mmCIF file with all atom_site columns, C-alpha atoms in Angstrom:
data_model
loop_
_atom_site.group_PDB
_atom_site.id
_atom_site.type_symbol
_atom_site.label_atom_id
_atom_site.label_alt_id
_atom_site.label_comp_id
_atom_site.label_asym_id
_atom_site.label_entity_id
_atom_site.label_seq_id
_atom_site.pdbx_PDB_ins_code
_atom_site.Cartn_x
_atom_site.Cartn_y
_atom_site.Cartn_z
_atom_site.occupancy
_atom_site.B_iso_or_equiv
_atom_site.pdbx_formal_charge
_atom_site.auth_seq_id
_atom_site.auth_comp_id
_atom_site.auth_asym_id
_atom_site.auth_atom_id
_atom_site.pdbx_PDB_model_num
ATOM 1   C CA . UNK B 1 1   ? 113.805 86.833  85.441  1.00 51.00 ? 1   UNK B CA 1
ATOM 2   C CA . UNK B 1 2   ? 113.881 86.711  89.196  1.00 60.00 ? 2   UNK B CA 1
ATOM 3   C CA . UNK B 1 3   ? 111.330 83.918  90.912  1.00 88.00 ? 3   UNK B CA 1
ATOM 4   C CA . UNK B 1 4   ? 108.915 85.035  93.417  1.00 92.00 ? 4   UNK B CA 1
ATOM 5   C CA . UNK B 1 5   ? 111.020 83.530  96.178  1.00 92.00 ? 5   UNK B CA 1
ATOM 6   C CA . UNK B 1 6   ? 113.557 85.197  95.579  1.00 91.00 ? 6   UNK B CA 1
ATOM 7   C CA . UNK B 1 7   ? 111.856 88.706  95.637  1.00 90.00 ? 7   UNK B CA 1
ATOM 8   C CA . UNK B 1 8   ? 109.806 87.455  98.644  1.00 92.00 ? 8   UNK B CA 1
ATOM 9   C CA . UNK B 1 9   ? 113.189 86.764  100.818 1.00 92.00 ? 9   UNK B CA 1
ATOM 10  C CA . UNK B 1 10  ? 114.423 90.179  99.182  1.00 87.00 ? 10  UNK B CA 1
ATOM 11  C CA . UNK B 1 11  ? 111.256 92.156  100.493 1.00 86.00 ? 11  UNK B CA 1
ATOM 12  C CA . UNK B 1 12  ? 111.442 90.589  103.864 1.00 87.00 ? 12  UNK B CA 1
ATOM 13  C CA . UNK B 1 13  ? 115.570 91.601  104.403 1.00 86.00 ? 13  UNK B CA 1
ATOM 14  C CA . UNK B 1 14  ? 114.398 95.050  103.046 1.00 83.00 ? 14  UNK B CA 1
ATOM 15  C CA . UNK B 1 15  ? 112.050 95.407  105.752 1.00 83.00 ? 15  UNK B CA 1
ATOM 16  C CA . UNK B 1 16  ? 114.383 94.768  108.598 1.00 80.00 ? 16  UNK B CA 1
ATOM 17  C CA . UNK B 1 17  ? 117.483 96.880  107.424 1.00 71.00 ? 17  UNK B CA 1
ATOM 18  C CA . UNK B 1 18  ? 117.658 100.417 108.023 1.00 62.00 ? 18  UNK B CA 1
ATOM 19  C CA . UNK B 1 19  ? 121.194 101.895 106.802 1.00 53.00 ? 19  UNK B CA 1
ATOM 20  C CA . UNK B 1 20  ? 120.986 105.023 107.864 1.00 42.00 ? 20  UNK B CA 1
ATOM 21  C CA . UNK B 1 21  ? 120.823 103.922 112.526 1.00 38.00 ? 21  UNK B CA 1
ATOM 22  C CA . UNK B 1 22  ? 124.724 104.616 111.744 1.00 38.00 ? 22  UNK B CA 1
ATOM 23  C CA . UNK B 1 23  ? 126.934 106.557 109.762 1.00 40.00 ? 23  UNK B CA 1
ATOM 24  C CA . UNK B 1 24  ? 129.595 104.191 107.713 1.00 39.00 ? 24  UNK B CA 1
ATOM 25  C CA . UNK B 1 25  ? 132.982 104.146 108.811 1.00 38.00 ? 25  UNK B CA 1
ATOM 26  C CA . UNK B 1 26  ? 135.361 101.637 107.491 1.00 37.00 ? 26  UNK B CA 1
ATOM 27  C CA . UNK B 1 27  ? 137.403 100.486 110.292 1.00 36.00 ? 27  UNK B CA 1
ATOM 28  C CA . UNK B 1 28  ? 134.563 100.498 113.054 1.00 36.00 ? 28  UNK B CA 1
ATOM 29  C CA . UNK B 1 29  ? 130.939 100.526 111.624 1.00 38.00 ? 29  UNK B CA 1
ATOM 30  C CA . UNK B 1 30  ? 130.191 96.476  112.477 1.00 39.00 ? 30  UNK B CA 1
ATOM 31  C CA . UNK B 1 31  ? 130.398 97.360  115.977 1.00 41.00 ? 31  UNK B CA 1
ATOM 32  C CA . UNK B 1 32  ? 126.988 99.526  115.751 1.00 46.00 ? 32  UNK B CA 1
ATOM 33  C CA . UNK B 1 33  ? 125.434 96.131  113.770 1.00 59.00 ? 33  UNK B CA 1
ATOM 34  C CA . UNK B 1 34  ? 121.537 95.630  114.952 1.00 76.00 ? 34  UNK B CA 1
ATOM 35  C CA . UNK B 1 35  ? 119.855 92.394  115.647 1.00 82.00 ? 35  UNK B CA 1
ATOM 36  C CA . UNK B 1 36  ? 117.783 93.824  112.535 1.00 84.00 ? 36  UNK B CA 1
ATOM 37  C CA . UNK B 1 37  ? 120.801 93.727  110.249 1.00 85.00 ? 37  UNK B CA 1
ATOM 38  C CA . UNK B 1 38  ? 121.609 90.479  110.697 1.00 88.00 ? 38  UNK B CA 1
ATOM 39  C CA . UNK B 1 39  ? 118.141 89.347  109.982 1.00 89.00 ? 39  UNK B CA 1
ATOM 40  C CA . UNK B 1 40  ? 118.267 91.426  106.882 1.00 89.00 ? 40  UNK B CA 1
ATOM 41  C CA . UNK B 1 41  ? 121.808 89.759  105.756 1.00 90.00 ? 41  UNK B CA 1
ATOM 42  C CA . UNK B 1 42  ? 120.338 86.354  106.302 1.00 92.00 ? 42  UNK B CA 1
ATOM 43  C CA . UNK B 1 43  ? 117.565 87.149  103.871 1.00 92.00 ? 43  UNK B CA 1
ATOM 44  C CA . UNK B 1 44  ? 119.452 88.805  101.340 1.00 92.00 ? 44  UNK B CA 1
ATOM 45  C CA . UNK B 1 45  ? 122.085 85.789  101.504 1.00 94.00 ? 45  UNK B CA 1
ATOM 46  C CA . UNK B 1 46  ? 118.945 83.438  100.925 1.00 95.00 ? 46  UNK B CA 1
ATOM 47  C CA . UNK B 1 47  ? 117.845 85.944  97.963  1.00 93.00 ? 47  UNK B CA 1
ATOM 48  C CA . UNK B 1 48  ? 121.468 85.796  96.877  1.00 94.00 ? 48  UNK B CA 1
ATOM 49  C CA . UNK B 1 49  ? 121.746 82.059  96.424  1.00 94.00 ? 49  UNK B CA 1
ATOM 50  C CA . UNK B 1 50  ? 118.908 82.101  93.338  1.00 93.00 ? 50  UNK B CA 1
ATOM 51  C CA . UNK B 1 51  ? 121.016 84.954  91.969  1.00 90.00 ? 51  UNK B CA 1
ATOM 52  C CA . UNK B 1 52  ? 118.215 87.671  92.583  1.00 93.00 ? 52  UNK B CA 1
ATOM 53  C CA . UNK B 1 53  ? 120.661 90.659  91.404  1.00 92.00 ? 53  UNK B CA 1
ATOM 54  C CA . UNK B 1 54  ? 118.886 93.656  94.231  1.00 92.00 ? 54  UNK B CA 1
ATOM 55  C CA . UNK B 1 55  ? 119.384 91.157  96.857  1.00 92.00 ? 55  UNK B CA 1
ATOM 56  C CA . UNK B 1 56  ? 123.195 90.541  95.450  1.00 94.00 ? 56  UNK B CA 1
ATOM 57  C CA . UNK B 1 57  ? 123.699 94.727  95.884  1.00 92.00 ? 57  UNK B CA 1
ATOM 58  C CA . UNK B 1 58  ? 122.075 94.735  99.030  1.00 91.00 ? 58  UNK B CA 1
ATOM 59  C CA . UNK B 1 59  ? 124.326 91.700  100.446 1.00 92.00 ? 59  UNK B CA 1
ATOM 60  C CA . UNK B 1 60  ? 126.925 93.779  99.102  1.00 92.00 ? 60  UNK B CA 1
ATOM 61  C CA . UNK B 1 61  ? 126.467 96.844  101.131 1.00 89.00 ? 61  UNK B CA 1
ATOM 62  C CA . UNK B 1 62  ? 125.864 94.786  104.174 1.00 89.00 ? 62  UNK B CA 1
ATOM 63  C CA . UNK B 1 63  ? 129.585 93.177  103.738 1.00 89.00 ? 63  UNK B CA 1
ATOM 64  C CA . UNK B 1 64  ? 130.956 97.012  102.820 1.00 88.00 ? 64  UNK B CA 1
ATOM 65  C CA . UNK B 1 65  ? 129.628 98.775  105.213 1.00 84.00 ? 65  UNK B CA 1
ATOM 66  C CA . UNK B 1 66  ? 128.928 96.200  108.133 1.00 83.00 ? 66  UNK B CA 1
ATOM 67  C CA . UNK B 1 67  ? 125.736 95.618  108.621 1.00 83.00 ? 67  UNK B CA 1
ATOM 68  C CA . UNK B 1 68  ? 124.849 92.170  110.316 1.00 84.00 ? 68  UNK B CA 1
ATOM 69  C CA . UNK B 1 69  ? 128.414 91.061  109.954 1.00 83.00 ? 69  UNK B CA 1
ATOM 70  C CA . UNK B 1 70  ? 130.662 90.808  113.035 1.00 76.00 ? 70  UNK B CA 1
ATOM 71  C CA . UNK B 1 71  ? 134.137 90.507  111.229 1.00 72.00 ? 71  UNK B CA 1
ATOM 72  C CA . UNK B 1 72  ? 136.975 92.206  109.766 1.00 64.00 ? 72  UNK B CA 1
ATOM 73  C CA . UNK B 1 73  ? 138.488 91.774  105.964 1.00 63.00 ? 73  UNK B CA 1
ATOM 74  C CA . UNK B 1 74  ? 134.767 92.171  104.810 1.00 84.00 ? 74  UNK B CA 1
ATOM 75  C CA . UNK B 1 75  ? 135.151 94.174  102.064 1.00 86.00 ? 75  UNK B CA 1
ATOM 76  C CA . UNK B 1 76  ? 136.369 92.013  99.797  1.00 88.00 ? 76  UNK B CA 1
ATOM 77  C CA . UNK B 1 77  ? 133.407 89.670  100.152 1.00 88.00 ? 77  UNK B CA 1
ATOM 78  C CA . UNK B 1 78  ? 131.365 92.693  99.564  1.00 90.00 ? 78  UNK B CA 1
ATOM 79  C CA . UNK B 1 79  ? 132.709 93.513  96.803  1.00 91.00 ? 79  UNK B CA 1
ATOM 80  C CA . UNK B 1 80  ? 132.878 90.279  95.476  1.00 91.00 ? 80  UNK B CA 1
ATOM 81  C CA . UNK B 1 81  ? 128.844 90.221  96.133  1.00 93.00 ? 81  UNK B CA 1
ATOM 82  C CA . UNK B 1 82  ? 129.003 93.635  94.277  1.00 92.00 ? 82  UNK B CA 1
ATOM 83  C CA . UNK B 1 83  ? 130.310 92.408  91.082  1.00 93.00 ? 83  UNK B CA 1
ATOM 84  C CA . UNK B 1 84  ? 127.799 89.730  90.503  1.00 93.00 ? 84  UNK B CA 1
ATOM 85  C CA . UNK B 1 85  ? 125.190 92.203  90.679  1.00 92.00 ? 85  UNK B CA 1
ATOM 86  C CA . UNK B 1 86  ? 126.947 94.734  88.677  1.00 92.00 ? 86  UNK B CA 1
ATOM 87  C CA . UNK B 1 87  ? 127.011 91.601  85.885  1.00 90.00 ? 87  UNK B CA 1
ATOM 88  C CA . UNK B 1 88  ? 123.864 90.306  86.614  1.00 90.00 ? 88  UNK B CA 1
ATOM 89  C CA . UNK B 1 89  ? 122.802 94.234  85.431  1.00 88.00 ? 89  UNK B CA 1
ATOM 90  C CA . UNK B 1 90  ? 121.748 95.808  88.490  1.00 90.00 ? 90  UNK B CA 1
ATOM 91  C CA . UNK B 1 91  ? 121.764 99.351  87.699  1.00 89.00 ? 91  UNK B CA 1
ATOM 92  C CA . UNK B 1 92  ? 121.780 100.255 91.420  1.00 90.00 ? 92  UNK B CA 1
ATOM 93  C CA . UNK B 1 93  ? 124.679 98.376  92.017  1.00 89.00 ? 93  UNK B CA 1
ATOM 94  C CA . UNK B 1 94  ? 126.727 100.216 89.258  1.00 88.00 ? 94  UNK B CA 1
ATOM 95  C CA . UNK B 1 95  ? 125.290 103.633 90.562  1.00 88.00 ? 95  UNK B CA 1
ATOM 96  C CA . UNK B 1 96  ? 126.516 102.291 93.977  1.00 89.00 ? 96  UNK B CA 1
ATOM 97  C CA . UNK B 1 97  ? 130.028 101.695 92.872  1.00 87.00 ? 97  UNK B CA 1
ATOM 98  C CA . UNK B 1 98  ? 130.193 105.237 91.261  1.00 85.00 ? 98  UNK B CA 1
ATOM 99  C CA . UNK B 1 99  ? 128.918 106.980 94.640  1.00 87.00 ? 99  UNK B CA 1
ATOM 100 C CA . UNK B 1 100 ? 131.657 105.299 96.702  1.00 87.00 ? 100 UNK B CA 1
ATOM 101 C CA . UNK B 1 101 ? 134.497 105.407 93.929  1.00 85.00 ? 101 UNK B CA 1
ATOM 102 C CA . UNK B 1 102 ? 136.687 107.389 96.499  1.00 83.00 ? 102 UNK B CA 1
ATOM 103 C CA . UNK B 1 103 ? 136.712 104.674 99.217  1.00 85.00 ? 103 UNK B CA 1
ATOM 104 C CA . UNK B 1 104 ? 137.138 102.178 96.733  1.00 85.00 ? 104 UNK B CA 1
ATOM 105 C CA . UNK B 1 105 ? 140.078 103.526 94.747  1.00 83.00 ? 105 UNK B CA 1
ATOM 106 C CA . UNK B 1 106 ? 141.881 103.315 98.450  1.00 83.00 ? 106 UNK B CA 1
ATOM 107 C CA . UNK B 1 107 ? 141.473 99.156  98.703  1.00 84.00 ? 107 UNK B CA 1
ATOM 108 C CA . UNK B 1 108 ? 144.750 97.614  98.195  1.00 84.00 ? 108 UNK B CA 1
ATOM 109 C CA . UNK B 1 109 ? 143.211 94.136  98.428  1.00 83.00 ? 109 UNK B CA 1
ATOM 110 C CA . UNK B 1 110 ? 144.394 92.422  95.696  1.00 86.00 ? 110 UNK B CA 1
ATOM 111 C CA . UNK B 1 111 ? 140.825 89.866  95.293  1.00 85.00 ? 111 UNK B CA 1
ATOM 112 C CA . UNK B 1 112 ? 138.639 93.244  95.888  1.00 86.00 ? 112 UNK B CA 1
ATOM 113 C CA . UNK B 1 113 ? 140.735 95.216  93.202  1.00 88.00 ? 113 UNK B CA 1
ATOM 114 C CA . UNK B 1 114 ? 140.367 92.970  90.736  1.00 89.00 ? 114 UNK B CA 1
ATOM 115 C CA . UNK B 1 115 ? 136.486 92.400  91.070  1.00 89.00 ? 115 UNK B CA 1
ATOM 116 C CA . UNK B 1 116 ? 136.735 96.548  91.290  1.00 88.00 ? 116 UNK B CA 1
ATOM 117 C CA . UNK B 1 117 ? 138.303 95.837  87.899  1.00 90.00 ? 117 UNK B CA 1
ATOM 118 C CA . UNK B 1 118 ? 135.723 93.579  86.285  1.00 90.00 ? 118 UNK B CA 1
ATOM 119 C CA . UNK B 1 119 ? 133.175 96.450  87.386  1.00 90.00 ? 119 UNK B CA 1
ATOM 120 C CA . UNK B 1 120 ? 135.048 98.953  85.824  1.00 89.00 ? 120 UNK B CA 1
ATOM 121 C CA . UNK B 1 121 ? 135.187 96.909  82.197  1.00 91.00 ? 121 UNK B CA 1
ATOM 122 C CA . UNK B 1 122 ? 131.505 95.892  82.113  1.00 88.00 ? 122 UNK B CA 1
ATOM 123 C CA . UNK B 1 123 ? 130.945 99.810  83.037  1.00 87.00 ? 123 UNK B CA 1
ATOM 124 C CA . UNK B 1 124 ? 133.508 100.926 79.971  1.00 89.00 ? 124 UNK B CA 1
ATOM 125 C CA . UNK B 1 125 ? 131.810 98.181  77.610  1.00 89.00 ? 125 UNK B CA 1
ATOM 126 C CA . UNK B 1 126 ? 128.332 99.674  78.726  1.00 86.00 ? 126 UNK B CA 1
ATOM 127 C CA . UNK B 1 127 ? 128.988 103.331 78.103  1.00 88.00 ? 127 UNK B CA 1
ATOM 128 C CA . UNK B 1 128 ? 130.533 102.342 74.668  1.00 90.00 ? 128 UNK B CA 1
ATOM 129 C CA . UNK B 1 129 ? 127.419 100.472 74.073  1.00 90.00 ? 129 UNK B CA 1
ATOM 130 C CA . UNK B 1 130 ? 125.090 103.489 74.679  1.00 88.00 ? 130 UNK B CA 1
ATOM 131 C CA . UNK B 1 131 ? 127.783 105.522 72.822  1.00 88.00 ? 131 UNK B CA 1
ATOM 132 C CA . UNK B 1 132 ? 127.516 103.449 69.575  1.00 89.00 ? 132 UNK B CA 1
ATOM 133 C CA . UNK B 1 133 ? 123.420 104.095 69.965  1.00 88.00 ? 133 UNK B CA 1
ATOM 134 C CA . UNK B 1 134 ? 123.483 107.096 70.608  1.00 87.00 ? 134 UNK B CA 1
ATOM 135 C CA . UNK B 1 135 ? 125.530 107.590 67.374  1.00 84.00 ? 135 UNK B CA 1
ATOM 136 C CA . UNK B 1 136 ? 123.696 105.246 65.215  1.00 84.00 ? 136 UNK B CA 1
ATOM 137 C CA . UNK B 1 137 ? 120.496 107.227 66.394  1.00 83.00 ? 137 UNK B CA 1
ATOM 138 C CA . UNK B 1 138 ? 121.698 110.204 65.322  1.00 81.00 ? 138 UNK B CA 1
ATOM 139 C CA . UNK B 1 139 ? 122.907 108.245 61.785  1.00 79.00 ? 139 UNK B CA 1
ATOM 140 C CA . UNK B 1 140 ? 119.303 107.212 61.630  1.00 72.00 ? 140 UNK B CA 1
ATOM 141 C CA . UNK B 1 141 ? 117.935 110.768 62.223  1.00 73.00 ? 141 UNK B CA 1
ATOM 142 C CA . UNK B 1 142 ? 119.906 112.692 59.631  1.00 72.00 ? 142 UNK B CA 1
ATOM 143 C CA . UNK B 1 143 ? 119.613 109.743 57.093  1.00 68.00 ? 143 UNK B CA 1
ATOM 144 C CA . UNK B 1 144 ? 115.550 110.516 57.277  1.00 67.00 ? 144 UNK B CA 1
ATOM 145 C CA . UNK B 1 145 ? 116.104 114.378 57.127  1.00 69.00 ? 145 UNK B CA 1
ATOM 146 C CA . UNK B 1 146 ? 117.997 113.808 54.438  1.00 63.00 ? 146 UNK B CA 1
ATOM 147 C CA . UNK B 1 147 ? 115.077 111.875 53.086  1.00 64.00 ? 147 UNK B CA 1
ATOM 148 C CA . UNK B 1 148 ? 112.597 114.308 54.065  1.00 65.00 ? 148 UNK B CA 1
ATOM 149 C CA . UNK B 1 149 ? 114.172 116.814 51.855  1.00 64.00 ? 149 UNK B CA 1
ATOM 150 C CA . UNK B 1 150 ? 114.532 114.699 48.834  1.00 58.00 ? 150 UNK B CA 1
ATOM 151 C CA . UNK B 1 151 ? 110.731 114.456 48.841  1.00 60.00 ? 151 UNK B CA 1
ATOM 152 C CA . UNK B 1 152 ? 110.251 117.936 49.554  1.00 63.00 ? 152 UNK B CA 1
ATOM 153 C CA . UNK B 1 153 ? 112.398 118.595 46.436  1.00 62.00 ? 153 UNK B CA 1
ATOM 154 C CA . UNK B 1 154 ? 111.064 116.406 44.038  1.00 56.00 ? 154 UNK B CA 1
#
Protein backbone atom coordinates (compact mmCIF):
# COMPACT_ATOMS: atom_id res chain seq x y z
CA UNK A 1 0.00 0.00 0.00
CA UNK A 2 1.50 3.23 -1.19
CA UNK A 3 1.77 6.21 1.69
CA UNK A 4 0.27 9.47 1.00
CA UNK A 5 3.69 10.96 0.38
CA UNK A 6 4.45 9.06 -1.94
CA UNK A 7 1.26 9.64 -4.10
CA UNK A 8 1.52 13.36 -3.16
CA UNK A 9 5.23 13.64 -4.83
CA UNK A 10 3.66 11.32 -7.66
CA UNK A 11 0.68 13.84 -8.33
CA UNK A 12 2.93 16.81 -8.24
CA UNK A 13 5.65 15.17 -11.11
CA UNK A 14 2.37 14.27 -12.99
CA UNK A 15 1.41 17.73 -13.14
CA UNK A 16 4.56 19.11 -14.61
CA UNK A 17 5.28 16.39 -17.36
CA UNK A 18 3.67 16.52 -20.57
CA UNK A 19 5.05 13.60 -22.97
CA UNK A 20 3.55 14.35 -25.82
CA UNK A 21 5.75 18.57 -26.40
CA UNK A 22 8.00 15.92 -28.46
CA UNK A 23 7.85 12.94 -30.39
CA UNK A 24 10.40 10.07 -28.94
CA UNK A 25 13.36 9.36 -30.78
CA UNK A 26 16.04 7.27 -29.33
CA UNK A 27 19.23 8.80 -30.23
CA UNK A 28 18.12 12.58 -29.89
CA UNK A 29 14.86 13.12 -27.81
CA UNK A 30 16.86 14.57 -24.41
CA UNK A 31 17.81 17.43 -26.41
CA UNK A 32 13.98 18.72 -26.60
CA UNK A 33 13.97 18.06 -22.43
CA UNK A 34 11.77 21.04 -20.67
CA UNK A 35 12.55 22.75 -17.46
CA UNK A 36 9.07 20.94 -16.68
CA UNK A 37 10.54 17.49 -17.18
CA UNK A 38 13.10 17.76 -15.00
CA UNK A 39 10.87 18.94 -12.27
CA UNK A 40 8.68 16.01 -13.01
CA UNK A 41 11.83 13.44 -12.83
CA UNK A 42 12.82 14.93 -9.54
CA UNK A 43 9.41 14.11 -8.14
CA UNK A 44 8.98 10.85 -9.50
CA UNK A 45 12.67 9.96 -8.24
CA UNK A 46 11.41 11.20 -4.69
CA UNK A 47 8.12 8.95 -5.28
CA UNK A 48 10.51 6.25 -6.41
CA UNK A 49 12.61 6.04 -3.29
CA UNK A 50 9.34 4.76 -1.02
CA UNK A 51 8.83 2.29 -3.86
CA UNK A 52 5.46 3.96 -5.07
CA UNK A 53 5.20 1.48 -8.24
CA UNK A 54 3.26 4.54 -10.88
CA UNK A 55 5.98 6.79 -9.92
CA UNK A 56 8.65 3.75 -10.64
CA UNK A 57 6.87 3.52 -14.48
CA UNK A 58 6.81 7.04 -14.82
CA UNK A 59 10.69 7.43 -13.78
CA UNK A 60 10.99 4.81 -16.22
CA UNK A 61 9.70 6.53 -19.24
CA UNK A 62 11.51 9.64 -18.28
CA UNK A 63 15.02 7.58 -18.47
CA UNK A 64 13.58 5.78 -21.95
CA UNK A 65 12.50 8.35 -23.62
CA UNK A 66 14.47 11.45 -22.16
CA UNK A 67 12.58 13.49 -20.41
CA UNK A 68 14.45 15.69 -17.72
CA UNK A 69 17.60 13.73 -18.28
CA UNK A 70 20.55 15.32 -20.11
CA UNK A 71 22.65 12.07 -20.81
CA UNK A 72 23.30 9.27 -23.00
CA UNK A 73 23.27 5.26 -22.04
CA UNK A 74 19.84 6.05 -20.32
CA UNK A 75 18.01 3.31 -21.22
CA UNK A 76 19.28 0.93 -19.22
CA UNK A 77 18.50 2.90 -16.07
CA UNK A 78 15.08 3.13 -17.46
CA UNK A 79 14.62 0.00 -17.82
CA UNK A 80 16.04 -0.95 -14.77
CA UNK A 81 13.30 1.60 -13.13
CA UNK A 82 10.85 -0.38 -15.41
CA UNK A 83 11.33 -3.68 -13.90
CA UNK A 84 10.72 -2.72 -10.37
CA UNK A 85 7.47 -1.51 -11.31
CA UNK A 86 6.65 -4.32 -13.52
CA UNK A 87 7.40 -6.50 -10.01
CA UNK A 88 6.03 -4.22 -7.78
CA UNK A 89 2.63 -5.06 -10.16
CA UNK A 90 2.10 -2.03 -12.02
CA UNK A 91 -0.14 -3.03 -14.70
CA UNK A 92 0.74 0.11 -16.70
CA UNK A 93 4.16 -0.63 -16.64
CA UNK A 94 3.66 -4.19 -18.16
CA UNK A 95 1.18 -2.65 -20.78
CA UNK A 96 4.09 -0.17 -21.37
CA UNK A 97 6.64 -2.80 -22.08
CA UNK A 98 4.22 -4.58 -24.54
CA UNK A 99 3.54 -1.18 -26.55
CA UNK A 100 7.28 -0.59 -27.08
CA UNK A 101 8.32 -4.39 -27.51
CA UNK A 102 9.81 -3.41 -30.99
CA UNK A 103 12.33 -0.83 -29.67
CA UNK A 104 13.11 -2.98 -26.96
CA UNK A 105 13.83 -6.26 -28.72
CA UNK A 106 16.66 -3.91 -30.60
CA UNK A 107 18.75 -3.14 -27.05
CA UNK A 108 21.86 -5.05 -27.07
CA UNK A 109 22.72 -3.79 -23.58
CA UNK A 110 23.55 -6.59 -21.77
CA UNK A 111 22.15 -4.97 -17.92
CA UNK A 112 18.86 -3.67 -19.94
CA UNK A 113 18.35 -7.20 -21.61
CA UNK A 114 18.41 -8.97 -18.76
CA UNK A 115 15.95 -6.72 -16.66
CA UNK A 116 13.92 -7.01 -20.28
CA UNK A 117 14.24 -10.66 -19.26
CA UNK A 118 12.97 -10.60 -15.69
CA UNK A 119 9.88 -8.64 -17.29
CA UNK A 120 9.32 -11.14 -19.68
CA UNK A 121 9.22 -14.17 -16.83
CA UNK A 122 7.00 -12.35 -14.31
CA UNK A 123 4.76 -11.61 -17.62
CA UNK A 124 4.93 -15.63 -18.66
CA UNK A 125 4.31 -16.60 -14.83
CA UNK A 126 1.29 -14.06 -14.89
CA UNK A 127 -0.47 -15.24 -18.00
CA UNK A 128 -0.03 -18.89 -16.72
CA UNK A 129 -1.54 -17.72 -13.58
CA UNK A 130 -4.73 -16.31 -15.24
CA UNK A 131 -4.52 -19.42 -17.51
CA UNK A 132 -4.77 -21.92 -14.58
CA UNK A 133 -8.05 -19.63 -13.41
CA UNK A 134 -9.42 -19.36 -16.14
CA UNK A 135 -9.35 -23.21 -16.38
CA UNK A 136 -10.22 -23.98 -12.89
CA UNK A 137 -13.28 -21.56 -13.50
CA UNK A 138 -14.42 -23.34 -16.14
CA UNK A 139 -13.73 -26.83 -13.87
CA UNK A 140 -15.91 -25.11 -11.35
CA UNK A 141 -18.68 -24.23 -13.88
CA UNK A 142 -19.23 -27.61 -15.49
CA UNK A 143 -18.75 -29.41 -12.06
CA UNK A 144 -22.15 -27.33 -10.95
CA UNK A 145 -23.92 -28.07 -14.34
CA UNK A 146 -23.18 -31.28 -13.82
CA UNK A 147 -24.79 -30.85 -10.45
CA UNK A 148 -27.63 -28.99 -11.69
CA UNK A 149 -28.65 -31.90 -13.73
CA UNK A 150 -28.32 -34.51 -11.12
CA UNK A 151 -31.03 -32.62 -9.22
CA UNK A 152 -33.05 -32.07 -12.13
CA UNK A 153 -32.96 -35.88 -12.59
CA UNK A 154 -33.62 -37.12 -9.37
Amino acid sequence: MANKKAEELFAEGCSHLRYSHHKYDDTKCYEATTENDFMAKDFFEKAAKQDYAPALRELARCYIEGYGVMFKNKTTKGIKYLCQAVLAGDKNALDYCIEREDFFSKLTDSDACAYLKQISDYHDALMAKEAETEKEEETDETEDEAKDTFVEET
